[in-house]
Coordinates of C-alpha atoms and ligand atoms in Angstrom, one line a residue:
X496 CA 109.1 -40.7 93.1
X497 CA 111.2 -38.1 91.7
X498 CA 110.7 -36.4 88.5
X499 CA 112.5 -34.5 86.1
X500 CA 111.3 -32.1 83.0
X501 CA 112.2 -31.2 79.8
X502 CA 111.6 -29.2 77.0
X503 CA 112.2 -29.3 73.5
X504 CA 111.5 -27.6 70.5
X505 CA 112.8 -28.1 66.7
X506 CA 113.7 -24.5 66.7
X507 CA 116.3 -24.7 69.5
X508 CA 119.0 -25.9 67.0
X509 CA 122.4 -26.1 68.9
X510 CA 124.1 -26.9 65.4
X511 CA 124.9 -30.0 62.7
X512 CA 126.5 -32.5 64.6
X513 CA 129.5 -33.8 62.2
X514 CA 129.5 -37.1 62.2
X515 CA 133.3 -37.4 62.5
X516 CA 132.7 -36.2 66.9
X517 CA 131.9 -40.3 66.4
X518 CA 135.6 -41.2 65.3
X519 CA 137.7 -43.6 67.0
X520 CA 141.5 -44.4 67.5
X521 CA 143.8 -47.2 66.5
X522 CA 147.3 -47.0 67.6
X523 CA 150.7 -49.3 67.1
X524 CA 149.7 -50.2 70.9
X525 CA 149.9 -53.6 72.7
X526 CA 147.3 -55.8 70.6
X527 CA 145.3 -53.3 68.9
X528 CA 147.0 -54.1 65.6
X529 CA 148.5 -57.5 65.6
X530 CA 146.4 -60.4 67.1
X531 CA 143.3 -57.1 67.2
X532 CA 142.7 -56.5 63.8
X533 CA 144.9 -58.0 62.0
X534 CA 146.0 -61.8 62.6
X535 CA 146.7 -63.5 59.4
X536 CA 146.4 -66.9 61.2
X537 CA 142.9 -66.0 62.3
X538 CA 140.0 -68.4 60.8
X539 CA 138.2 -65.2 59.9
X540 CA 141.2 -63.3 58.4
X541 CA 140.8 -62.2 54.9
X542 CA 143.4 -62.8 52.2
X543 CA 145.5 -59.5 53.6
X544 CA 145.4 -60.9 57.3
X545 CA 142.5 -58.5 58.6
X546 CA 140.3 -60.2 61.0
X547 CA 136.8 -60.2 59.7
X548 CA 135.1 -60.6 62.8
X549 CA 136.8 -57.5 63.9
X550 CA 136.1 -56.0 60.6
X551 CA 132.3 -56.3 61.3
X552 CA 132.0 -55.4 64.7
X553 CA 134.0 -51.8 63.5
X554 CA 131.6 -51.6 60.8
X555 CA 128.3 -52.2 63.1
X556 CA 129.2 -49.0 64.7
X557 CA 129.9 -47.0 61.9
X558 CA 133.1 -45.4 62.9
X559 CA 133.2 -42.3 60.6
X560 CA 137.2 -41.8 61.1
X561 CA 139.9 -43.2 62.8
X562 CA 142.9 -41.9 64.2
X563 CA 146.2 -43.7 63.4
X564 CA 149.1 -44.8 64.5
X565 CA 149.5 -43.2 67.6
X566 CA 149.5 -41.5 70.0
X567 CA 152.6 -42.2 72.0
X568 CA 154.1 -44.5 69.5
X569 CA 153.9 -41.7 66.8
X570 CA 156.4 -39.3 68.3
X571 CA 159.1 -41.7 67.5
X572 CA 157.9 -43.6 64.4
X573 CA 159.9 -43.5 61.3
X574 CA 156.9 -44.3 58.1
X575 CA 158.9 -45.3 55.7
X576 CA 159.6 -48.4 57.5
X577 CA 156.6 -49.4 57.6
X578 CA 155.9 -49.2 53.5
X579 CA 157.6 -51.3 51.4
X580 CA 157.7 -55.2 51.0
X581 CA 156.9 -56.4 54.4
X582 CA 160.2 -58.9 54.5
X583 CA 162.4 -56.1 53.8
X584 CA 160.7 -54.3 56.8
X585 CA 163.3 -53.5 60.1
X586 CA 161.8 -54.1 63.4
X587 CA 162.2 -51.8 65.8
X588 CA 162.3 -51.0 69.7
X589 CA 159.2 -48.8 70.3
X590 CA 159.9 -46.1 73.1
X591 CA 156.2 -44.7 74.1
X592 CA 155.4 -48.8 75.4
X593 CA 158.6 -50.4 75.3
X594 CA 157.5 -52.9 73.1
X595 CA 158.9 -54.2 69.1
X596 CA 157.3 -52.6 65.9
X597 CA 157.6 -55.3 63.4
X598 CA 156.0 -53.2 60.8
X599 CA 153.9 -56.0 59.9
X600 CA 150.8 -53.4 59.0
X601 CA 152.4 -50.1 57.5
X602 CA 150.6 -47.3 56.1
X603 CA 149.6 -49.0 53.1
X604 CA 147.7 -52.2 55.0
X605 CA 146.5 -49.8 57.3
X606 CA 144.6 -47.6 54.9
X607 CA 142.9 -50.1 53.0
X608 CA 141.5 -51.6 56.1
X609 CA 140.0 -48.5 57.0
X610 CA 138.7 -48.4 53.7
X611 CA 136.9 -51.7 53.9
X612 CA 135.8 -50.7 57.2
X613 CA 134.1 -47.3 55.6
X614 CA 136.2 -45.4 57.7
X615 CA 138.4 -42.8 57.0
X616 CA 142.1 -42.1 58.3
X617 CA 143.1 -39.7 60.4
X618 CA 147.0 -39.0 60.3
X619 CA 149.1 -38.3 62.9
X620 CA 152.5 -37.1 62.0
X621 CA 156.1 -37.7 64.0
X622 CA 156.6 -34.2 65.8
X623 CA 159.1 -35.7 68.6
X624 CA 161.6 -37.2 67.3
X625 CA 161.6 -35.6 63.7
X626 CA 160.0 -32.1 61.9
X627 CA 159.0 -30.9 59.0
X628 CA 160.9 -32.6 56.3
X629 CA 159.6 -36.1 57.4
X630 CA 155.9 -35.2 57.5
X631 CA 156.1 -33.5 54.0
X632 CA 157.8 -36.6 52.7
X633 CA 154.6 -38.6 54.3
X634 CA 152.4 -36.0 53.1
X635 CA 154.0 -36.4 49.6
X636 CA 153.6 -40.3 49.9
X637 CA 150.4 -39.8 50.5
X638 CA 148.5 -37.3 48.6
X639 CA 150.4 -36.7 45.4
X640 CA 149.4 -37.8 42.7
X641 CA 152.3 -39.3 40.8
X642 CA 155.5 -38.0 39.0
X643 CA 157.5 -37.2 42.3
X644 CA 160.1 -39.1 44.7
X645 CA 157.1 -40.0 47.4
X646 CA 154.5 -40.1 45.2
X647 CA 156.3 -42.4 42.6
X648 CA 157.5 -44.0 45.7
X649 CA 154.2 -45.5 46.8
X650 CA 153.3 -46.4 43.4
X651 CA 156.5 -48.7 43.2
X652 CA 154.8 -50.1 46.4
X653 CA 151.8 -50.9 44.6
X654 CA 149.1 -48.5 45.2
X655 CA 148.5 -46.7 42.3
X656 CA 145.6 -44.0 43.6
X657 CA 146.5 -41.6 46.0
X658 CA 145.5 -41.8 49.9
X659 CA 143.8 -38.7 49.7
X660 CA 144.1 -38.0 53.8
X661 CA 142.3 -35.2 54.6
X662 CA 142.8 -34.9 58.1
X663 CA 146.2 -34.3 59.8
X664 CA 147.4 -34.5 63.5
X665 CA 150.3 -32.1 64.0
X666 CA 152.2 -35.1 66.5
X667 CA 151.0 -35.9 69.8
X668 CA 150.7 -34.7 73.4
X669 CA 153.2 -32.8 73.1
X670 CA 153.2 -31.1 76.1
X671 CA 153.7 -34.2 78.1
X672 CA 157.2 -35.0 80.2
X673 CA 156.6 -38.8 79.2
X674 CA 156.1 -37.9 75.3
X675 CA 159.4 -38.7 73.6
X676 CA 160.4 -35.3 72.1
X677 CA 158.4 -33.3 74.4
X678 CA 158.6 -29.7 74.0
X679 CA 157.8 -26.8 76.1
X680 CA 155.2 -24.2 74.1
X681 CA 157.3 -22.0 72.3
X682 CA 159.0 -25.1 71.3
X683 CA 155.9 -27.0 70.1
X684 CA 153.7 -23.6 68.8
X685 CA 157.2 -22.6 66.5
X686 CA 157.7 -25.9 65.0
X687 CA 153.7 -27.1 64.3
X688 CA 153.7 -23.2 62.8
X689 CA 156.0 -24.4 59.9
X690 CA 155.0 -27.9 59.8
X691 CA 151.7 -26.7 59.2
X692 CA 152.8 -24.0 56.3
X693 CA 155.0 -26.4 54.7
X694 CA 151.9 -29.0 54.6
X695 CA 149.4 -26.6 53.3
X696 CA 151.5 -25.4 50.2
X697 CA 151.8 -29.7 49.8
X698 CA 148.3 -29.9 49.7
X699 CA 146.2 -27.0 50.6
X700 CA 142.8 -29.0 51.1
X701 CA 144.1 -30.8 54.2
X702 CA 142.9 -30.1 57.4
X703 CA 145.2 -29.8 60.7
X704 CA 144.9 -30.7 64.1
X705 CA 147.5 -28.6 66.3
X706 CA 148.5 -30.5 69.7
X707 CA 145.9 -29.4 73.1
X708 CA 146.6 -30.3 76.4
X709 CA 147.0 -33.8 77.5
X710 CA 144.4 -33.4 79.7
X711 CA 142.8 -30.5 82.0
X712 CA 145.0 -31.1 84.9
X713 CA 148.4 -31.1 82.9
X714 CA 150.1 -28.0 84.7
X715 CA 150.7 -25.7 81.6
X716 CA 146.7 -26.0 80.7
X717 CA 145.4 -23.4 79.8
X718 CA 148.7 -21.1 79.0
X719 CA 149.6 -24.3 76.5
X720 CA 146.3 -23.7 73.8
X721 CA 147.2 -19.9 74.3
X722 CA 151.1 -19.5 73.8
X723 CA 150.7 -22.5 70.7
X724 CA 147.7 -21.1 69.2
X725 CA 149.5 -18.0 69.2
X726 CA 151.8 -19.2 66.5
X727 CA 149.4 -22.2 64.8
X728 CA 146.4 -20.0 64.6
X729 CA 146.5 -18.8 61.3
X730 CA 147.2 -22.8 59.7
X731 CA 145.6 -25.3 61.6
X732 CA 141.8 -26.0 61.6
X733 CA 141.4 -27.7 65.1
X734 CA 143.1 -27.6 68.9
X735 CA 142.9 -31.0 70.3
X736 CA 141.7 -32.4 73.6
X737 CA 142.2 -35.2 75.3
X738 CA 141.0 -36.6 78.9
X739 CA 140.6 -40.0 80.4
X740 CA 139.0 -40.9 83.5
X741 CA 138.5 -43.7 86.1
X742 CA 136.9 -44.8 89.2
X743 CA 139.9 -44.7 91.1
X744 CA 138.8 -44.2 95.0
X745 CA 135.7 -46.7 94.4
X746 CA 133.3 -43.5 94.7
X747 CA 130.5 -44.0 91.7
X748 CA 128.8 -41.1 92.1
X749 CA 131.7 -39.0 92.1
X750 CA 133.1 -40.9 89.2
X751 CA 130.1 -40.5 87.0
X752 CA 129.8 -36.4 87.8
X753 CA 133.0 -36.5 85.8
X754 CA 131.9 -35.3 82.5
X755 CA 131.0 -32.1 84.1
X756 CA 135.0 -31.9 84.4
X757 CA 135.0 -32.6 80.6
X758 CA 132.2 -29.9 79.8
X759 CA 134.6 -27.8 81.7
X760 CA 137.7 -28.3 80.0
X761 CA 135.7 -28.4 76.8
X762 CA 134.7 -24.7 77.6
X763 CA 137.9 -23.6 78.6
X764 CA 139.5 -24.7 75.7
X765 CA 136.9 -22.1 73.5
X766 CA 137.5 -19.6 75.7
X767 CA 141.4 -20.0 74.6
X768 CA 140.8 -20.2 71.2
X769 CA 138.6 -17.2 71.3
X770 CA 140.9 -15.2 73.4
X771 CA 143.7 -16.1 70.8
X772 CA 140.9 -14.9 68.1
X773 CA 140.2 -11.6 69.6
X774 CA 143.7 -11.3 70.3
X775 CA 144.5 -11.4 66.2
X776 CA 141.8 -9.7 65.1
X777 CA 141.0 -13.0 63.1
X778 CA 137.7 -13.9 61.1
X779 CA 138.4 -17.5 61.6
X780 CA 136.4 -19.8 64.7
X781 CA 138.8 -22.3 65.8
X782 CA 136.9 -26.0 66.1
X783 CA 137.9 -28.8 68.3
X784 CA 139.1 -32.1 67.6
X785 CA 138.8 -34.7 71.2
X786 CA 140.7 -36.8 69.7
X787 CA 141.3 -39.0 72.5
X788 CA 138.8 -39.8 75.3
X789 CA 137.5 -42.6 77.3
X790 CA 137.6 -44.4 80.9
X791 CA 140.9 -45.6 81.1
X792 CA 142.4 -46.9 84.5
X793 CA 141.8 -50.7 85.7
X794 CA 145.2 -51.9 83.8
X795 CA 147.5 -49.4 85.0
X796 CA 149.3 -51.4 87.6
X797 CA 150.0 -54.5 85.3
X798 CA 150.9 -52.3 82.1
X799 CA 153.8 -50.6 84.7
X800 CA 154.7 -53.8 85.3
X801 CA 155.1 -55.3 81.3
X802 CA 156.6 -52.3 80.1
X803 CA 159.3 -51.9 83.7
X804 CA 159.8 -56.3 83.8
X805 CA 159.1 -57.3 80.5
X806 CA 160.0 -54.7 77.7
X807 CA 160.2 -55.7 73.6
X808 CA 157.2 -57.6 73.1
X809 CA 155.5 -57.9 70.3
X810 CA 152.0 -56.9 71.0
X811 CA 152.0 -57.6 74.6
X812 CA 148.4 -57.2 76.4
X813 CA 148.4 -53.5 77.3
X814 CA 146.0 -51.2 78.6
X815 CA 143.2 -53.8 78.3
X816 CA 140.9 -52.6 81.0
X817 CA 137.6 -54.8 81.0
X818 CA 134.8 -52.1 81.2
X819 CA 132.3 -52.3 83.9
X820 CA 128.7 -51.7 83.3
X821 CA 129.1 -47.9 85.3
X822 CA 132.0 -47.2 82.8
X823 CA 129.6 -47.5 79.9
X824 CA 127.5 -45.2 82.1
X825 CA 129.9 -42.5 82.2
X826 CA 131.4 -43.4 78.3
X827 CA 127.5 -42.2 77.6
X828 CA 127.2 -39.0 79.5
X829 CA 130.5 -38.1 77.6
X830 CA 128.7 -38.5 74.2
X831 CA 125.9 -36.4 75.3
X832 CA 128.3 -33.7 76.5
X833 CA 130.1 -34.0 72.7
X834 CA 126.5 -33.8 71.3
X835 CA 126.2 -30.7 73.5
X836 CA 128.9 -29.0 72.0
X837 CA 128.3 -30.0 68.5
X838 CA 128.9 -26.3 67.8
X839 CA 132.8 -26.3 68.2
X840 CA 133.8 -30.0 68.6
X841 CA 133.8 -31.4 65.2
X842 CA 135.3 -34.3 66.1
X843 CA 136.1 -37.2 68.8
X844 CA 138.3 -40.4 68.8
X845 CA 137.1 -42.9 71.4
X846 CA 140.8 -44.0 72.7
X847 CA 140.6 -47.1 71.5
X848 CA 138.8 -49.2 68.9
X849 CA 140.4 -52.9 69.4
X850 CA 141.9 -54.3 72.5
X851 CA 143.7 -51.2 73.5
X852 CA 141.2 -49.5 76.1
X853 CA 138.5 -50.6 73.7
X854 CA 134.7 -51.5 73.0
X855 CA 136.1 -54.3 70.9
X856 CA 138.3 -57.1 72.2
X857 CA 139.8 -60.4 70.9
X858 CA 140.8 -63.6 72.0
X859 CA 143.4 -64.6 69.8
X860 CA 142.3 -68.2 69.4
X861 CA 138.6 -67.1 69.6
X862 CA 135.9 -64.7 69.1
X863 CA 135.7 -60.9 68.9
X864 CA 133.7 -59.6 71.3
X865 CA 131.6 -56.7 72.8
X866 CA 132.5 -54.3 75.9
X867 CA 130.2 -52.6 78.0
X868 CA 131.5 -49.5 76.6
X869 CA 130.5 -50.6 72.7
X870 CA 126.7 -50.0 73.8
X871 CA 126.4 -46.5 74.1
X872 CA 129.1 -46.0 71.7
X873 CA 127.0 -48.2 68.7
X874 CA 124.0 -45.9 70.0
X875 CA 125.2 -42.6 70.1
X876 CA 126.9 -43.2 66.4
X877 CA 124.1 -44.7 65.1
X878 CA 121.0 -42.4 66.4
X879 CA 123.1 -39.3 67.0
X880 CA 123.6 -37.8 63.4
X881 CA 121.5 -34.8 62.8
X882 CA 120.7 -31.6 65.0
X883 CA 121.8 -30.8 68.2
X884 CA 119.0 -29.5 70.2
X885 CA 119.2 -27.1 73.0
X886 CA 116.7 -28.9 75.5
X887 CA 115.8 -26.8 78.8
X888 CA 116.0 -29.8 81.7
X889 CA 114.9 -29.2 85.0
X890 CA 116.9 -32.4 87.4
X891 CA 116.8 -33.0 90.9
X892 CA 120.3 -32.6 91.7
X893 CA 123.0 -34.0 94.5
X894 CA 126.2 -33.4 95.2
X895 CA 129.1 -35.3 95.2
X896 CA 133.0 -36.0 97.0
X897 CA 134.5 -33.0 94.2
X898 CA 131.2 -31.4 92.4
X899 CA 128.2 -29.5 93.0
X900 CA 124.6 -29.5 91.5
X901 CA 125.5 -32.9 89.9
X902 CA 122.0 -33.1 87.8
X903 CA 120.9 -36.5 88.6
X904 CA 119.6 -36.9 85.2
X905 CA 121.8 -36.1 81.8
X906 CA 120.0 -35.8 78.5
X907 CA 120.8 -34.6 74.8
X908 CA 118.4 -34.6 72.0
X909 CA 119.2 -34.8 68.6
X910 CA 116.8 -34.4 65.2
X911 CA 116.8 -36.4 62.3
X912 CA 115.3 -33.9 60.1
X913 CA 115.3 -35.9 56.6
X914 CA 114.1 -39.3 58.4
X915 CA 111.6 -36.8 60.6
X916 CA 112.8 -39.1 63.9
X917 CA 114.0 -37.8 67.4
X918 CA 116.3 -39.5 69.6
X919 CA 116.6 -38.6 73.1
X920 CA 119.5 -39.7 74.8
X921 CA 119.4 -39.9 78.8
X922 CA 121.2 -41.3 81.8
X923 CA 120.4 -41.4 85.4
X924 CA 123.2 -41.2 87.2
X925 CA 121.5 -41.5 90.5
X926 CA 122.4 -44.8 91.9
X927 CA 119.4 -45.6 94.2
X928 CA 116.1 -43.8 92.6
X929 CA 114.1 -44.1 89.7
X930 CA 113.3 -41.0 87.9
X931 CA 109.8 -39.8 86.2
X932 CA 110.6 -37.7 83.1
X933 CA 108.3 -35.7 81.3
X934 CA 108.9 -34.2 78.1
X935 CA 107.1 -31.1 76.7
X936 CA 107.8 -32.3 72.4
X937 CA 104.8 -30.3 71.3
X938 CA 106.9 -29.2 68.1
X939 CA 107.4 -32.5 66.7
X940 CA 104.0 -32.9 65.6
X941 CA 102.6 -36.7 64.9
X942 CA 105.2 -38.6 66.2
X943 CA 105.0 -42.0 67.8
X944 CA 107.1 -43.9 70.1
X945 CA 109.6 -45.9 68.2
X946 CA 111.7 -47.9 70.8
X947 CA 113.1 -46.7 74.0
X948 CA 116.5 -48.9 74.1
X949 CA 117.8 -49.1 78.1
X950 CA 121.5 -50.3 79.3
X951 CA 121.1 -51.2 83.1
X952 CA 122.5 -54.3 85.2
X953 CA 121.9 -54.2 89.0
X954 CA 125.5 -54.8 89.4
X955 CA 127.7 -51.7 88.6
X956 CA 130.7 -53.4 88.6
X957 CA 129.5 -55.9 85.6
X958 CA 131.6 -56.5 83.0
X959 CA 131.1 -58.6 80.1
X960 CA 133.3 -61.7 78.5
X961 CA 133.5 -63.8 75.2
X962 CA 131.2 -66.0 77.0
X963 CA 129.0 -63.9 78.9
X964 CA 127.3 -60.6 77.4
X965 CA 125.9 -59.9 81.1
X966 CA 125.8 -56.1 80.0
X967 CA 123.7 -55.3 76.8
X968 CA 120.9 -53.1 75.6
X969 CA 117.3 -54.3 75.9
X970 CA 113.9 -52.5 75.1
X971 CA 111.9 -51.0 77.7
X972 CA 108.1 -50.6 78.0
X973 CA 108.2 -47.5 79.9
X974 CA 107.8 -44.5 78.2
X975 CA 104.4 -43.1 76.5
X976 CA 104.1 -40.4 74.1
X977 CA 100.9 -38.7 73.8
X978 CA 99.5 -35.6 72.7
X979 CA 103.5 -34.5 72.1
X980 CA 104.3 -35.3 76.1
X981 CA 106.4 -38.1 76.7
X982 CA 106.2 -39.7 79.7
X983 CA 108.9 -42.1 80.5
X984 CA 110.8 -43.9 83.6
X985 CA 114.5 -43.8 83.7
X986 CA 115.8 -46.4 86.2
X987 CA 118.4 -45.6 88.5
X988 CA 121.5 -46.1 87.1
X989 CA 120.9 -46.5 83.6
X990 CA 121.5 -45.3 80.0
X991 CA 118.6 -44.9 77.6
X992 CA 117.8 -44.0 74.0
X993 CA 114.0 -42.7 73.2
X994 CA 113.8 -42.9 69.6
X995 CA 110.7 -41.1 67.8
X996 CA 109.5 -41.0 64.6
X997 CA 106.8 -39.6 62.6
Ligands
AHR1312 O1 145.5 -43.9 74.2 C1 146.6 -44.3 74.9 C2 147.6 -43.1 75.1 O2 147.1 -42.1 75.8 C3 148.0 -42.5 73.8 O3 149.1 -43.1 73.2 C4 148.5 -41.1 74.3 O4 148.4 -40.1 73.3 C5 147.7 -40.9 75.5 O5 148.5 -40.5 76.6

């Protein structure tokens, strides 16, 4: 049998993982608001139309913050129509996904849902189609307290206590061709540069996300984070990343070596930012926001074809890929390669929460149910919070159709300090072997064995239904602790959560 080591020790401390690396995304996007959350004819909806099925399933996971409304849709998205009494809202044609905004759920609806959901909101601001004078108005509407245009605005509309929105996305990929306002670098740096300014002096105790890459293999990438940084540096808090993947050429093992892509790009992107620090002579450590990331590929063709045959829908079923069990494998390895970095990457918005490339779905007449994907998601959120330790694995290793060394074993460990409990997050991303791993935990003196949870299906290409949860977490009996070495099996092909306590 192959075998794997590790070794860990309480003193390794990698940094406090902030909770918000466990955000997620909800954008004015094919059904992730109406008939996904909201759906006032639901037999669960509450008395402002917000599923409560939904509402529960968001809550199990514990979704720190959530990124809203878009994405694509905000680069073209005027707020103020969707604030106000909802009959006196216009409807409008929505570029990003050809589809009609009914403004149904504004700002206003959107905010308290979050709220009930104990998540909070991050913003996203329109840097396409308009500039600076709309996001201060939004930022006016939002913040201030009263005794303004904005502020007395939203009052009139019935919400007397300020939003309070801390965190701020300066627009949206705005480096890409298909983003509606797209701007080259010098275009984008000059114009988040005096956003930014004219937001702090607003409110100076906002943070703000300035627009990264699309992804690592957009063309300008890297020369993008340096030429926008150079202007943003001084008055944003976070560069942004985003990155989807998929198993696109049927190749599993080169599909799940894929977050050593995202490692890479995560690197790069510190690199930039600390080139652009050096480069100013600046006391300030830029952080990172992956504010979009996921596996997102198995509903491309019939997305191309709603938004080419069938445009102006509202809420037509887009981007709803049903997640196979080796998806959630690879949607795992990417939350240990956030935990990894818990130094610089502050936050992370799984793209998306509800319907839209999502661990939630809906059927509209019907139940809410559970992904493949929502499994190490609920996991990682739930058992992750604490320290980030720096483990020293030793993996057998293979190599795959694009990388080298792939380790066939991935593993982050994270400390509980105040509960004294470790959780040890694993996969095997072999496909055929079992793995032996023994853990060298002589630091963590007294502890026991609490559960070791384990996501496998002998299928890979399982996916699960509001009938059938094929793919779900079950408890193994395969791992003993003793005298601070942990012994465990890690089946081919699998995801697993070693949870120790003292
Ligand atoms: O999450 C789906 C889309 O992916 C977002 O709207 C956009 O920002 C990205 O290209």
């Amino acid at each position: 049998m192959k075998k794997a080591n590790m070794i860990v020790d309480k003193d390794w401390q990698i940094s406090e993982i902030d909770k918000r690396i466990y955000g997620s995304f909800i954008e004015h996007l094919g059904r992730a608001v109406y008939t996904g959350i909201y759906q006032p004819d639901h037999p669960t909806a509450d008395k402002n139309g917000f599923r409560q099925d939904v509402a529960q399933l968001v809550r199990d996971l514990q979704v720190p913050i959530i990124r809203y409304p878009g994405g694509n849709f905000v680069s073209n998205f005027y707020w103020e129509d969707s604030v106000g009494p909802v009959t006196e809202r216009p409807k409008r044609l929505e570029l990003a996904w050809r589809s009609l905004e009914t403004n149904e759920v504004g700002l206003n609806e959107f905010t308290k849902w979050a709220r009930s959901v104990d998540s909070d909101v991050m913003m996203a601001i329109n840097l396409g189609t308009r500039g600076i004078e709309a996001a201060c108005n939004l930022l006016e509407y939002c913040n201030h307290p009263s005794g303004t245009k904005y502020s007395d605005l939203r009052i009139a509309h019935g919400v007397k206590q300020p939003h309070n929105i801390k965190t701020w996305c300066l627009g949206n990929e705005m480096d890409g061709p298909w983003q509606t306002g797209h701007k080259t670098a010098q275009e984008y740096g000059r114009l988040a540069e005096e956003t930014a300014k004219a937001m702090k002096q607003i409110d100076p105790t906002i943070e703000l996300v300035s627009c990264g890459s699309s992804s690592a293999q957009m063309p300008t990438f890297p020369e993008w984070e340096a030429n926008t940084l150079d202007c943003t540096y001084d008055f944003v808090d976070y560069i942004s990343l985003h990155q989807y993947f998929g198993n696109r050429f049927e190749d599993t093992d080169n599909f799940l070596a894929q977050s050593m892509e995202m490692e890479h790009f995560i690197k790069t992107v510190i690199a930039t930012c600390d080139y652009v620090q050096a480069k100013k002579r600046s006391k300030k450590v830029m952080k990172l926001s992956f504010d979009e990331w996921n596996v997102w590929f198995h509903s491309n063709e019939a997305d191309d074809d709603i938004m080419k045959n069938h445009p102006w829908q509202k809420a037509p079923a887009l981007l709803e890929d049903i997640y196979t069990f080796e998806d959630a494998l690879l949607v795992g390895l990417m939350l240990i390669t956030f935990i990894k970095h818990a130094d610089r990457l502050k936050m992370a918005c799984m793209a998306q929460l509800v319907n839209v490339i999502a661990p939630i779905m809906t059927q509209t007449d019907g139940s809410a149910w559970k992904q493949t994907i929502y499994y190490p998601y609920l996991h990682a959120s739930k058992y992750g919070r604490g320290i980030a330790l720096q483990s020293v694995l030793s993996s057998p290793k293979h190599d795959t159709m694009d990388f080298t060394d792939v380790t066939d074993i991935d593993s982050v460990v994270v400390y509980q300090e105040q509960q004294q409990e470790v959780t040890i997050f694993a996969v095997n991303r072999n496909l055929s072997e079992d793995i032996q791993l023994e853990c060298d935990l002589r630091s963590f003196e007294g502890y026991h064995l609490i559960e070791h949870i384990v996501l496998e299906h002998p299928d890979l290409k399982a996916v699960n239904s509001a009938m059938i949860q094929q793919v779900a977490p079950k408890l193994s009996h395969e791992s003993i602790l003793e005298q601070g070495k942990l012994t465990t099996l890690l089946h081919k092909a699998s995801w697993n959560v070693i949870r120790l306590g003292k």
